[in-house]
Every structure is written in C-alpha cells, then in structure tokens.
CSV table of C-alpha atoms and ligand atoms in Angstrom, one decimal:
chain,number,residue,atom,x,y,z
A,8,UNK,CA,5.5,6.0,-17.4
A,9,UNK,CA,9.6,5.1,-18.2
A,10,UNK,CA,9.8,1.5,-19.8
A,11,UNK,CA,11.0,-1.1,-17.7
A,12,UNK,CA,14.6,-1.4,-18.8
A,13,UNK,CA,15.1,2.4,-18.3
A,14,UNK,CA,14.1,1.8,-14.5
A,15,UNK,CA,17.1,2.2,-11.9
A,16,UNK,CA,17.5,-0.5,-10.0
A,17,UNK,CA,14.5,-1.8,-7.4
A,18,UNK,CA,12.2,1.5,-8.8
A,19,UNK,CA,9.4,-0.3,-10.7
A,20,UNK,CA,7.7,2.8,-11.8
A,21,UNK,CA,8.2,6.5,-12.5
A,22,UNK,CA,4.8,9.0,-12.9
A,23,UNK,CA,4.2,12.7,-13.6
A,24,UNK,CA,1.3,13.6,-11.3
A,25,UNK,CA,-1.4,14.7,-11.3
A,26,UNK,CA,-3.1,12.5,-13.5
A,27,UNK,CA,-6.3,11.7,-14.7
A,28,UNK,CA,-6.0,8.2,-14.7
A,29,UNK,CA,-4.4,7.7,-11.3
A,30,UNK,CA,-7.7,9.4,-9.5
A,31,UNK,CA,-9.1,5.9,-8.7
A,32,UNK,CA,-7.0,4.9,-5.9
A,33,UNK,CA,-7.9,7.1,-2.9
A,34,UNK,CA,-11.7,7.0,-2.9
A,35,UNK,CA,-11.5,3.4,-3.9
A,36,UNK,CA,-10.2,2.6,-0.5
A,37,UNK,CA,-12.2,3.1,2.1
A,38,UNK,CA,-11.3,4.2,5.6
A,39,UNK,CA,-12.1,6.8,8.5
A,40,UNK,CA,-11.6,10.1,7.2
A,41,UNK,CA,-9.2,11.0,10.2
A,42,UNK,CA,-6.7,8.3,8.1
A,43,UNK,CA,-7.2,10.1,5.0
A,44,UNK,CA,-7.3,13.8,6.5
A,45,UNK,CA,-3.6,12.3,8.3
A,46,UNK,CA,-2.3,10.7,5.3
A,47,UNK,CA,-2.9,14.3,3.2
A,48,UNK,CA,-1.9,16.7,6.0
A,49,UNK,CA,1.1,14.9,6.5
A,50,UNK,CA,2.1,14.9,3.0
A,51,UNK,CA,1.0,18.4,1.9
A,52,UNK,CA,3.7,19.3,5.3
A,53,UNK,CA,6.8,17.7,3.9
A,54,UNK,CA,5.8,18.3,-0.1
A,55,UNK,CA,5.6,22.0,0.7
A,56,UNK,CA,7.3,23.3,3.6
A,57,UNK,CA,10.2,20.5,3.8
A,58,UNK,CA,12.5,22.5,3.4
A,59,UNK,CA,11.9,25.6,5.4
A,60,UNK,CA,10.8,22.9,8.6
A,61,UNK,CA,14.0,22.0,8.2
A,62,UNK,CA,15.5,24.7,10.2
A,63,UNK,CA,13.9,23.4,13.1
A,64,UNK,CA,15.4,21.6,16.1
A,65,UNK,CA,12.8,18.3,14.9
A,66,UNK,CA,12.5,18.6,11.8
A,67,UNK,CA,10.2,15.9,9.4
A,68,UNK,CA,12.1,13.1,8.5
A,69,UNK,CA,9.6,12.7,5.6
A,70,UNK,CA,8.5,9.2,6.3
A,71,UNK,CA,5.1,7.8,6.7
A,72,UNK,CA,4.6,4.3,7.3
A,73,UNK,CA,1.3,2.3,6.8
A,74,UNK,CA,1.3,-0.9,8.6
A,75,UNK,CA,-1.4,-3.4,8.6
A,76,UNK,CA,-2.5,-7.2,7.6
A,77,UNK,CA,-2.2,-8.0,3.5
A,78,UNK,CA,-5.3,-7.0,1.7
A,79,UNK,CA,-6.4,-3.8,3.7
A,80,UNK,CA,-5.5,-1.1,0.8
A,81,UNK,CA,-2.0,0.0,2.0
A,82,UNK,CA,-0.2,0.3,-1.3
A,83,UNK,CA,-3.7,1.6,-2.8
A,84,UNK,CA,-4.1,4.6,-0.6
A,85,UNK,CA,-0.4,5.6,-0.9
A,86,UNK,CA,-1.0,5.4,-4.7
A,87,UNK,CA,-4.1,7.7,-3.8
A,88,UNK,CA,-1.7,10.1,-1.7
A,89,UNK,CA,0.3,10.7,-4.6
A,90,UNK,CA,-1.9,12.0,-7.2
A,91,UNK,CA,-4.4,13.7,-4.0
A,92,UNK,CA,-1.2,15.3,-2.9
A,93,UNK,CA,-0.1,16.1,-6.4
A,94,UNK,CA,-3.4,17.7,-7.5
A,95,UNK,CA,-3.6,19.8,-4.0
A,96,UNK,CA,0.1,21.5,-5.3
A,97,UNK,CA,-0.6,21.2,-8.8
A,98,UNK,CA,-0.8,25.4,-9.1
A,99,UNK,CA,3.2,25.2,-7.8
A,100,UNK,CA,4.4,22.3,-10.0
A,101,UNK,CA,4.5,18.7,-10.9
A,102,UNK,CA,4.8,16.0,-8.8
A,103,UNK,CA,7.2,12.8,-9.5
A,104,UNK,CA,5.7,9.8,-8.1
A,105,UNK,CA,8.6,6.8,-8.0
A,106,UNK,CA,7.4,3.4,-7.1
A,107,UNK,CA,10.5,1.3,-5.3
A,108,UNK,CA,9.7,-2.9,-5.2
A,109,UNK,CA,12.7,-3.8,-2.6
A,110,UNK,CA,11.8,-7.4,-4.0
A,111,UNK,CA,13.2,-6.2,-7.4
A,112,UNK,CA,16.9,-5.7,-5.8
A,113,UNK,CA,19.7,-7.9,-6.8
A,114,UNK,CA,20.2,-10.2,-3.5
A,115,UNK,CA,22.4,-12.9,-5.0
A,116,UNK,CA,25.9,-11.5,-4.0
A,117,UNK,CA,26.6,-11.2,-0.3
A,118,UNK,CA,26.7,-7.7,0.0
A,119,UNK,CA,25.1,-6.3,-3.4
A,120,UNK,CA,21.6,-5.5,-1.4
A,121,UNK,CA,23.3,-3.1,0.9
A,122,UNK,CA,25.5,-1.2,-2.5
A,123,UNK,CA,21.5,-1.6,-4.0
A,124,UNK,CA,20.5,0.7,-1.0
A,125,UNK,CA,23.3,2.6,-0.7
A,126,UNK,CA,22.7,3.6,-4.9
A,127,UNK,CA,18.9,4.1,-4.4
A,128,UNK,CA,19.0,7.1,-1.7
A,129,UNK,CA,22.4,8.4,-2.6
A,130,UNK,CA,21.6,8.5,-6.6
A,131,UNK,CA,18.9,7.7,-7.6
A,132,UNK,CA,16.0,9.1,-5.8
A,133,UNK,CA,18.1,12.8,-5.3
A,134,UNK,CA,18.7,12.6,-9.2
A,135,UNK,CA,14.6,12.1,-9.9
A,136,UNK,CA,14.0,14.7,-6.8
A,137,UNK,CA,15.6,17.5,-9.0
A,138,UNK,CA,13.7,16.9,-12.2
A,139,UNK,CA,10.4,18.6,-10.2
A,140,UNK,CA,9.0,20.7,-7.9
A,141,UNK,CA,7.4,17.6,-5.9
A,142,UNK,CA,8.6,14.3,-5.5
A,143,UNK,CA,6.7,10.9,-3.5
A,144,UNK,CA,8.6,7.7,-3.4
A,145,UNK,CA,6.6,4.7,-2.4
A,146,UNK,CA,8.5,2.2,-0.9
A,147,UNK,CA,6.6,-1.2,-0.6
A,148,UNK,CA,6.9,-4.2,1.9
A,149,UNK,CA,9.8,-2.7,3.6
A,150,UNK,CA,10.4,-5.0,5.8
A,151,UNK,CA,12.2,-6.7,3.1
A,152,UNK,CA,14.7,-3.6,3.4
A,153,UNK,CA,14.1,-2.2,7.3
A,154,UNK,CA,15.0,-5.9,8.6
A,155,UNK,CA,14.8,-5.5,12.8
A,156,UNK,CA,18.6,-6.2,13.4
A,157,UNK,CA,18.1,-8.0,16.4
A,158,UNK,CA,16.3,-10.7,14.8
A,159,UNK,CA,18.4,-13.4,13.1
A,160,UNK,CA,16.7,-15.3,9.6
A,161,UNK,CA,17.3,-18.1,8.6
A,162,UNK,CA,17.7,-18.1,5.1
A,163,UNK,CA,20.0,-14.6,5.1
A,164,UNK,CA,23.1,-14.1,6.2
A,165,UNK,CA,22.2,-12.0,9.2
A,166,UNK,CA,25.6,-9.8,9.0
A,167,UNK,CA,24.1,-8.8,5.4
A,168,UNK,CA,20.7,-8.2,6.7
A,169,UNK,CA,22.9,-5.8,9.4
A,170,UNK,CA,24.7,-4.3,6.7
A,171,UNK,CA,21.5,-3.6,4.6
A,172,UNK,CA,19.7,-1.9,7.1
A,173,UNK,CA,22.0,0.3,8.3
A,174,UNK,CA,22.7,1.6,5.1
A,175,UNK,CA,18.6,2.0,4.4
A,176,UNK,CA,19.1,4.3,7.9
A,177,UNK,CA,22.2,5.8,6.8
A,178,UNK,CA,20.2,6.5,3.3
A,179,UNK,CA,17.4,7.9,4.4
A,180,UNK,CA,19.3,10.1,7.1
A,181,UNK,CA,21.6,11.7,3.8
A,182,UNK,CA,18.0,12.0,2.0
A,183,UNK,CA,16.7,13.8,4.3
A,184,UNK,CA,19.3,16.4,4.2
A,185,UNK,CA,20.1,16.5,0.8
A,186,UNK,CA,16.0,16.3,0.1
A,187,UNK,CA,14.1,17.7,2.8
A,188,UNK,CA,10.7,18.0,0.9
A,189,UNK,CA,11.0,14.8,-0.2
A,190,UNK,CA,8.1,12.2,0.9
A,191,UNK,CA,8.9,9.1,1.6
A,192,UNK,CA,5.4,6.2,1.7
A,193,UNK,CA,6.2,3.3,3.1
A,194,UNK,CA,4.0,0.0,4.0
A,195,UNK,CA,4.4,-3.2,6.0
A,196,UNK,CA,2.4,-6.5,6.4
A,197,UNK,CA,4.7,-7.2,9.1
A,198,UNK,CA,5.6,-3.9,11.5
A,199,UNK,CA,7.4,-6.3,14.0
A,200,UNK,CA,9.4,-7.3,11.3
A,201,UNK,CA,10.3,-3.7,11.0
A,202,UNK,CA,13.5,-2.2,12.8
A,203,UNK,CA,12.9,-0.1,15.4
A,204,UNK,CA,15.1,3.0,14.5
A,205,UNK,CA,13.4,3.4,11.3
A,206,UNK,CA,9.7,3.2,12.7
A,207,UNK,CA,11.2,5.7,15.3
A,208,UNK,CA,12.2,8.3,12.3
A,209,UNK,CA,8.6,7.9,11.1
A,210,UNK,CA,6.2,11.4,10.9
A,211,UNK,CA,3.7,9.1,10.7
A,212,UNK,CA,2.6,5.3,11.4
A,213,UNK,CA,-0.7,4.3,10.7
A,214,UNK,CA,-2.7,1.2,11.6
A,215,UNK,CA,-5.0,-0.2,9.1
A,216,UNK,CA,-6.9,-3.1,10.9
A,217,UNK,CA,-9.4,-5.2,8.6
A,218,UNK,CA,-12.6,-3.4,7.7
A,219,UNK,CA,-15.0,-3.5,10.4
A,220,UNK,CA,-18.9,-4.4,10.0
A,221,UNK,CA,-20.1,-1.1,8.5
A,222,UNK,CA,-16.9,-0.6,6.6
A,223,UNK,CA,-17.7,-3.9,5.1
A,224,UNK,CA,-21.2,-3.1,4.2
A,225,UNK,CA,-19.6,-0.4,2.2
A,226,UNK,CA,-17.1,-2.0,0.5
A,227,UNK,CA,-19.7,-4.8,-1.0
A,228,UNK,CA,-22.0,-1.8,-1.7
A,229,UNK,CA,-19.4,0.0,-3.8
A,230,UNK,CA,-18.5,-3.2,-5.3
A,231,UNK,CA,-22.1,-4.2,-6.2
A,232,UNK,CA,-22.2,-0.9,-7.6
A,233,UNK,CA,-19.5,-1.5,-9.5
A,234,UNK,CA,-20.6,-5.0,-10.9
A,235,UNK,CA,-24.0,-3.2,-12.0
A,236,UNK,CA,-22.9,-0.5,-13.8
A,237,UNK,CA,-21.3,-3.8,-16.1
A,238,UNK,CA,-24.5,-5.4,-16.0
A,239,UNK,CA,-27.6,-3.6,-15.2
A,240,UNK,CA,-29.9,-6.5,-14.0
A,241,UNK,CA,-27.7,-6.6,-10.9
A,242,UNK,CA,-29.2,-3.7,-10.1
A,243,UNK,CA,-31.8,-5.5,-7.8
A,244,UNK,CA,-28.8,-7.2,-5.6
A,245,UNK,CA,-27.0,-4.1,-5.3
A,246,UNK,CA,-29.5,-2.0,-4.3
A,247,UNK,CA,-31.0,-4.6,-1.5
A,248,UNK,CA,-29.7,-3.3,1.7
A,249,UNK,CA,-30.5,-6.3,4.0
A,250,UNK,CA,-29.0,-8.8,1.6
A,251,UNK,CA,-25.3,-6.2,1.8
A,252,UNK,CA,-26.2,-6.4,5.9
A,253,UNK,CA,-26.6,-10.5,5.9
A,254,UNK,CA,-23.2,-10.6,3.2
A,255,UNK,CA,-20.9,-8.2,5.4
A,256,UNK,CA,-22.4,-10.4,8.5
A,257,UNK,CA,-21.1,-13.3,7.0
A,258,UNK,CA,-18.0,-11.7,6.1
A,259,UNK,CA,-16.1,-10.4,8.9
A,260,UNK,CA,-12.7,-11.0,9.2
A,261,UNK,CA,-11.7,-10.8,5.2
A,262,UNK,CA,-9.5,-8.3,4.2
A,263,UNK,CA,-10.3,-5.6,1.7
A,264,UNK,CA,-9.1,-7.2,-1.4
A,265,UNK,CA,-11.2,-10.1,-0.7
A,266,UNK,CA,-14.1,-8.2,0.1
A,267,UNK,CA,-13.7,-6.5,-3.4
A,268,UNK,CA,-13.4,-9.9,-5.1
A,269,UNK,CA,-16.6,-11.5,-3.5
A,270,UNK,CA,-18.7,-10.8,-6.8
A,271,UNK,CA,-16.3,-12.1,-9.1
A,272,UNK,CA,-16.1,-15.1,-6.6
A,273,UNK,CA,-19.5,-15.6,-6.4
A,274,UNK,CA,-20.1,-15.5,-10.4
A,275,UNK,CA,-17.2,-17.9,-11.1
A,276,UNK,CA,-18.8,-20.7,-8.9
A,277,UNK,CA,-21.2,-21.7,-11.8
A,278,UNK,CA,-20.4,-21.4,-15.4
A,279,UNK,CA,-24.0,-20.2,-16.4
A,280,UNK,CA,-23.7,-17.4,-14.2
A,281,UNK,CA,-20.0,-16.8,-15.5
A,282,UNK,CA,-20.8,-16.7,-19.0
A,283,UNK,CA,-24.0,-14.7,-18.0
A,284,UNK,CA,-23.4,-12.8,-14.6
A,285,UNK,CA,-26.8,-11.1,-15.0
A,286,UNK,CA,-28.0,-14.4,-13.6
A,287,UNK,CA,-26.1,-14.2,-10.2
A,288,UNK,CA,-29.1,-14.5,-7.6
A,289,UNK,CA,-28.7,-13.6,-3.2
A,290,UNK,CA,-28.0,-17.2,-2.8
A,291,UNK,CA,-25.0,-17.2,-4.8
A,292,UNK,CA,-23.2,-14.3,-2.9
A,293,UNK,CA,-24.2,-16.1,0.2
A,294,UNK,CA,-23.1,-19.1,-0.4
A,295,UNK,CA,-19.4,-17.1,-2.5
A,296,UNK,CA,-19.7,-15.4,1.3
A,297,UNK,CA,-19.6,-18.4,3.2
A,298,UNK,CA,-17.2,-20.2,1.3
A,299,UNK,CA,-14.3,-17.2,1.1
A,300,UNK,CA,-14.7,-17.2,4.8
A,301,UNK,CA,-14.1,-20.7,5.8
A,302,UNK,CA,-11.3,-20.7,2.9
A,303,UNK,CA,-9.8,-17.5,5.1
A,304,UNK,CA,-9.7,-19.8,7.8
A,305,UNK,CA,-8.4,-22.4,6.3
A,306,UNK,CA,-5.6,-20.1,5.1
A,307,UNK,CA,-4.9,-18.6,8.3
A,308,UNK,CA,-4.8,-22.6,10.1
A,309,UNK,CA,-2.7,-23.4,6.7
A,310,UNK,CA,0.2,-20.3,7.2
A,311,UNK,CA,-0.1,-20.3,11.0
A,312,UNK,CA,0.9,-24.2,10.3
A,313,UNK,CA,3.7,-23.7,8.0
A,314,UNK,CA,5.4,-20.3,10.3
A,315,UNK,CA,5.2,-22.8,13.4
B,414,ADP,N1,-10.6,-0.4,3.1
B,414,ADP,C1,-10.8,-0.8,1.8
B,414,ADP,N2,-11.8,-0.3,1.1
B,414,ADP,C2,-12.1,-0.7,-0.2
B,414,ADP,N3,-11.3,-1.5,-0.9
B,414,ADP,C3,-10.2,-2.1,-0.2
B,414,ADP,C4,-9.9,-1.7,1.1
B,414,ADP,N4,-8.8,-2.4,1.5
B,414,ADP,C5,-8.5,-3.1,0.4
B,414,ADP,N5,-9.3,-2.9,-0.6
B,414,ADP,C6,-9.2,-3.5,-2.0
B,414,ADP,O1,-8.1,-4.4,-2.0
B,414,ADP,C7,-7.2,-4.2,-3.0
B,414,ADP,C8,-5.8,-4.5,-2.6
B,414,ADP,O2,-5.4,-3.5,-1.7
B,414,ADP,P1,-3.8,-3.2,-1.5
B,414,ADP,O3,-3.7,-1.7,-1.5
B,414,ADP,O4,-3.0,-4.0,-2.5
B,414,ADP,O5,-3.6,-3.8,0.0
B,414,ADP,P2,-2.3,-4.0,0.8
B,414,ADP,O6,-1.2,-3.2,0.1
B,414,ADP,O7,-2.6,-3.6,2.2
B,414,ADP,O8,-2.0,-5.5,0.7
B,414,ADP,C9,-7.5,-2.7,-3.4
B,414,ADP,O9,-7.2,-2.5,-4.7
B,414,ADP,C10,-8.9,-2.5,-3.0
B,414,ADP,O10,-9.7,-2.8,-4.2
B,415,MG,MG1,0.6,-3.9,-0.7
C-alpha cells in the first residue's frame, strides 16, 4: 500500500491485487450466492471485455452500486470483489484496487468539492488506470458525492451540492470513455439520498436487506467458530446448534456488524469472563443477545428522534 501523504486527494488506499492477505473479505460476508455470482459476473464483464463492449449501442457504464442499511457488509464484499475479480484475471495481469473516502475531500471552500471531483475522474483515476492491466475503484458512501439535486440540505450550500454532482456525472461520463474497462464499486446507506441519473447509469444495483433468520444463524456460527479457534473451550457453545437457533431468534433485526460483534459483546459484560473468555457460558450470549437488541432499538427510537 502507498503511504498516506502520497495519496491523491479523497483516495484513501492504493493495492496491487491479487493478494494473499485481502482473501478474507468475500467469504467473510455472507449472502445468497445469486449476489455474489452478480457481483463477480458483473465485474469480470467490465474488467475484461470493457473495452470491446464499448462498441455497442449500450454499452457498461462500469458502475455497480450496493445499497443497503449500515452494517450489512457493503464495503466488505466490494473489498472481496476486488481481490475475487483480481485472482479470476490474474493469468492476464494485475489488478489496481483504489479506495476513494469522498469524506476525505476538502469541503471548506465553496466550490473546491466540485474541482475535488472534477481532479479525481479527469486525473487521477485515468493516471492509476494506465499503470495495469485491471483497475477497481471503490467509491464509499456516495451519497456524500451523488447528492439527489432536487433535494435542498441544510447545512450545504445547495448550488455547490448542484455543482458537485454534476461534475461526479460529467466525471464518470469522460471515465467511461477514456476508461471503458474500468470498474467502478460504489455503496450507499442512503439510496434515496442518491441522484437519480447516477443510479440510472448503474450496471448494477443491489439490495442488501439485514440478514434474515438462517443468515443469522450463520453468521453467529462462523463467528463462534471464530472465537473458538482463540480459545478452545468455546468449543461446546459453538458447536450447540439450538443455543445459535435461540441467539439468532433473539437477534433479528441487527445488522451484520453487530451480529459479528455479539461475542465480544457478550465477554465484555463481566470482567472475569473478559480476562478469561473461556468462561463465557449460553446465558451470557443470551443475555449479550438481549441486550444489543433492545440497545438497537433504542438507537433506531434515538436517530429516528433526532432526523425528525
Ligand atoms: N452478511 C454478512 N455476513 C457476515 N458478516 C457480515 C455481514 N454483513 C456485515 N457483516 C460484518 O459486519 C462488518 C461490517 O460490514 P461493512 O462491510 O463495513 O458494512 P457496510 O459497509 O454495509 O456498513 C463486516 O466486516 C462483517 O464482519
Ligand atoms: Mg461501509
């Protein structure tokens, strides 16, 4: 990885891919394999026949959104798609995997976020498409960027918010014809937030709704897994099926990253099982369960509070 201060502007991170240490990702997130089969298809498309599809009356635009609530794996898998799409083309080349943070754009100046975009798809992301064969630019949270111009904020001066999204349209519109075989991952807590002529130049938007029941039992599976190959006594939790069952019961409605977090929740609630986590007992996770849900709710009454 580049160090930070050699970073353009708004890219957070720069990777050669494949590699070994950015395997985790896709098979830590777990999903339908239709999302993953779409995800991959849709990428090999653009990595590898961009350019010749772009003879065509419709071509690709390149874009893939992910929409879906905080917490349900969205920047993960598209960290996944990188190194999955990377090792599926590794015979014809490397893959440069750029990692764009539109929080990390200068937004003082009235103005300076719509240069920001302008910069990032007319330089920077054509200069780092030439260095090789492959290149995947994950763009997180852009709503921050792709600002629906027909909805005024309060806080930004909505002529700039205008301004910036056109030239994020305008941007991606020159990057596609400059760089047809370029992919472009995007994600979005918020897809109203979202403009419409941007979703519209999407190949693909996907819909990642919080884990259902079995998902759930699978994700605190995997996770007790996890915790057990640490400490070995947790064996006997992770491998009691009705105790996962009676946890994922209690948990529906959390989001992935809680989900993932329930152990670590659950040995943090008493200091003897935190300095000793083999001691963590069923009762524990059930009550860790019942607590992260009604904190949920608590959240959700606390935000829906604050937005209204
Ligand atoms: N469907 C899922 N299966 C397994 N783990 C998940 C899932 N969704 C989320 N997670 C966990 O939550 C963490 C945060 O996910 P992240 O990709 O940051 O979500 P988002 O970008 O949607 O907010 C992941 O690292 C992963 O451990
Ligand atoms: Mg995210």
């Amino acid at each position: 990885m580049t160090v930070a201060s050699a970073l353009p502007p708004g890219v957070v991170g720069i990777h050669a891919l494949p590699a070994d240490h950015h395997d985790g990702p896709w098979d830590s997130i777990i999903t339908t394999p239709e999302v993953k089969d779409r995800l991959l298809g849709t990428a090999l498309l653009v990595l590898r026949h961009g350019r010749a599809l772009d003879q065509l009356s419709g071509p690709p635009h390149g874009l893939v959104v992910l929409a879906g609530p905080p917490g349900t794996g969205k920047t993960t898998l598209c960290q996944g798609l990188a190194q999955r799409a990377a090792l599926a083309l590794s015979t014809r080349g490397a893959t440069t995997f750029v990692e764009v943070d539109p929080h990390a754009f200068p937004h003082e100046m009235l103005g300076e976020s719509q240069r920001a975009v302008t910069r990032l798809f007319s330089d920077t992301l054509p200069e780092l498409a030439a260095r090789r064969p492959h290149t995947v630019v994950l763009v997180d949270e852009i709503e921050t960027m792709a600002v629906r111009r027909n909805t005024a904020s309060f806080e930004t001066n909505p002529v700039d918010v205008h301004r910036a999204t056109d030239a994020l349209l305008a941007g991606l519109d020159q990057l596609r014809s400059r760089c047809p075989q370029v992919l472009l991952l995007t994600t979005t807590n918020f897809p109203a937030a979202v403009d419409g002529a941007f979703l519209d130049r999407a190949d693909l938007v996907l819909e990642l709704g919080l884990p259902d029941l079995d998902t759930i039992v699978m994700i605190l599976r995997s996770t007790m897994a996890e915790a057990a190959a640490l400490f070995p006594e947790l064996d006997r939790l992770a491998a009691d099926e009705a105790l996962l069952r009676h946890l994922a019961e209690t948990c529906v409605g959390l989001d992935g990253r809680r989900l993932r977090k329930l152990f670590l929740a659950a040995i943090a609630r008493r200091p003897a099982t935190a300095v000793d986590p083999a001691a963590l007992t069923a009762a524990d996770l059930v009550a860790a369960a019942r607590s992260e849900v009604g904190d949920s709710y608590r959240l959700d009454r606390t935000t829906m509070a604050a937005r209204s």
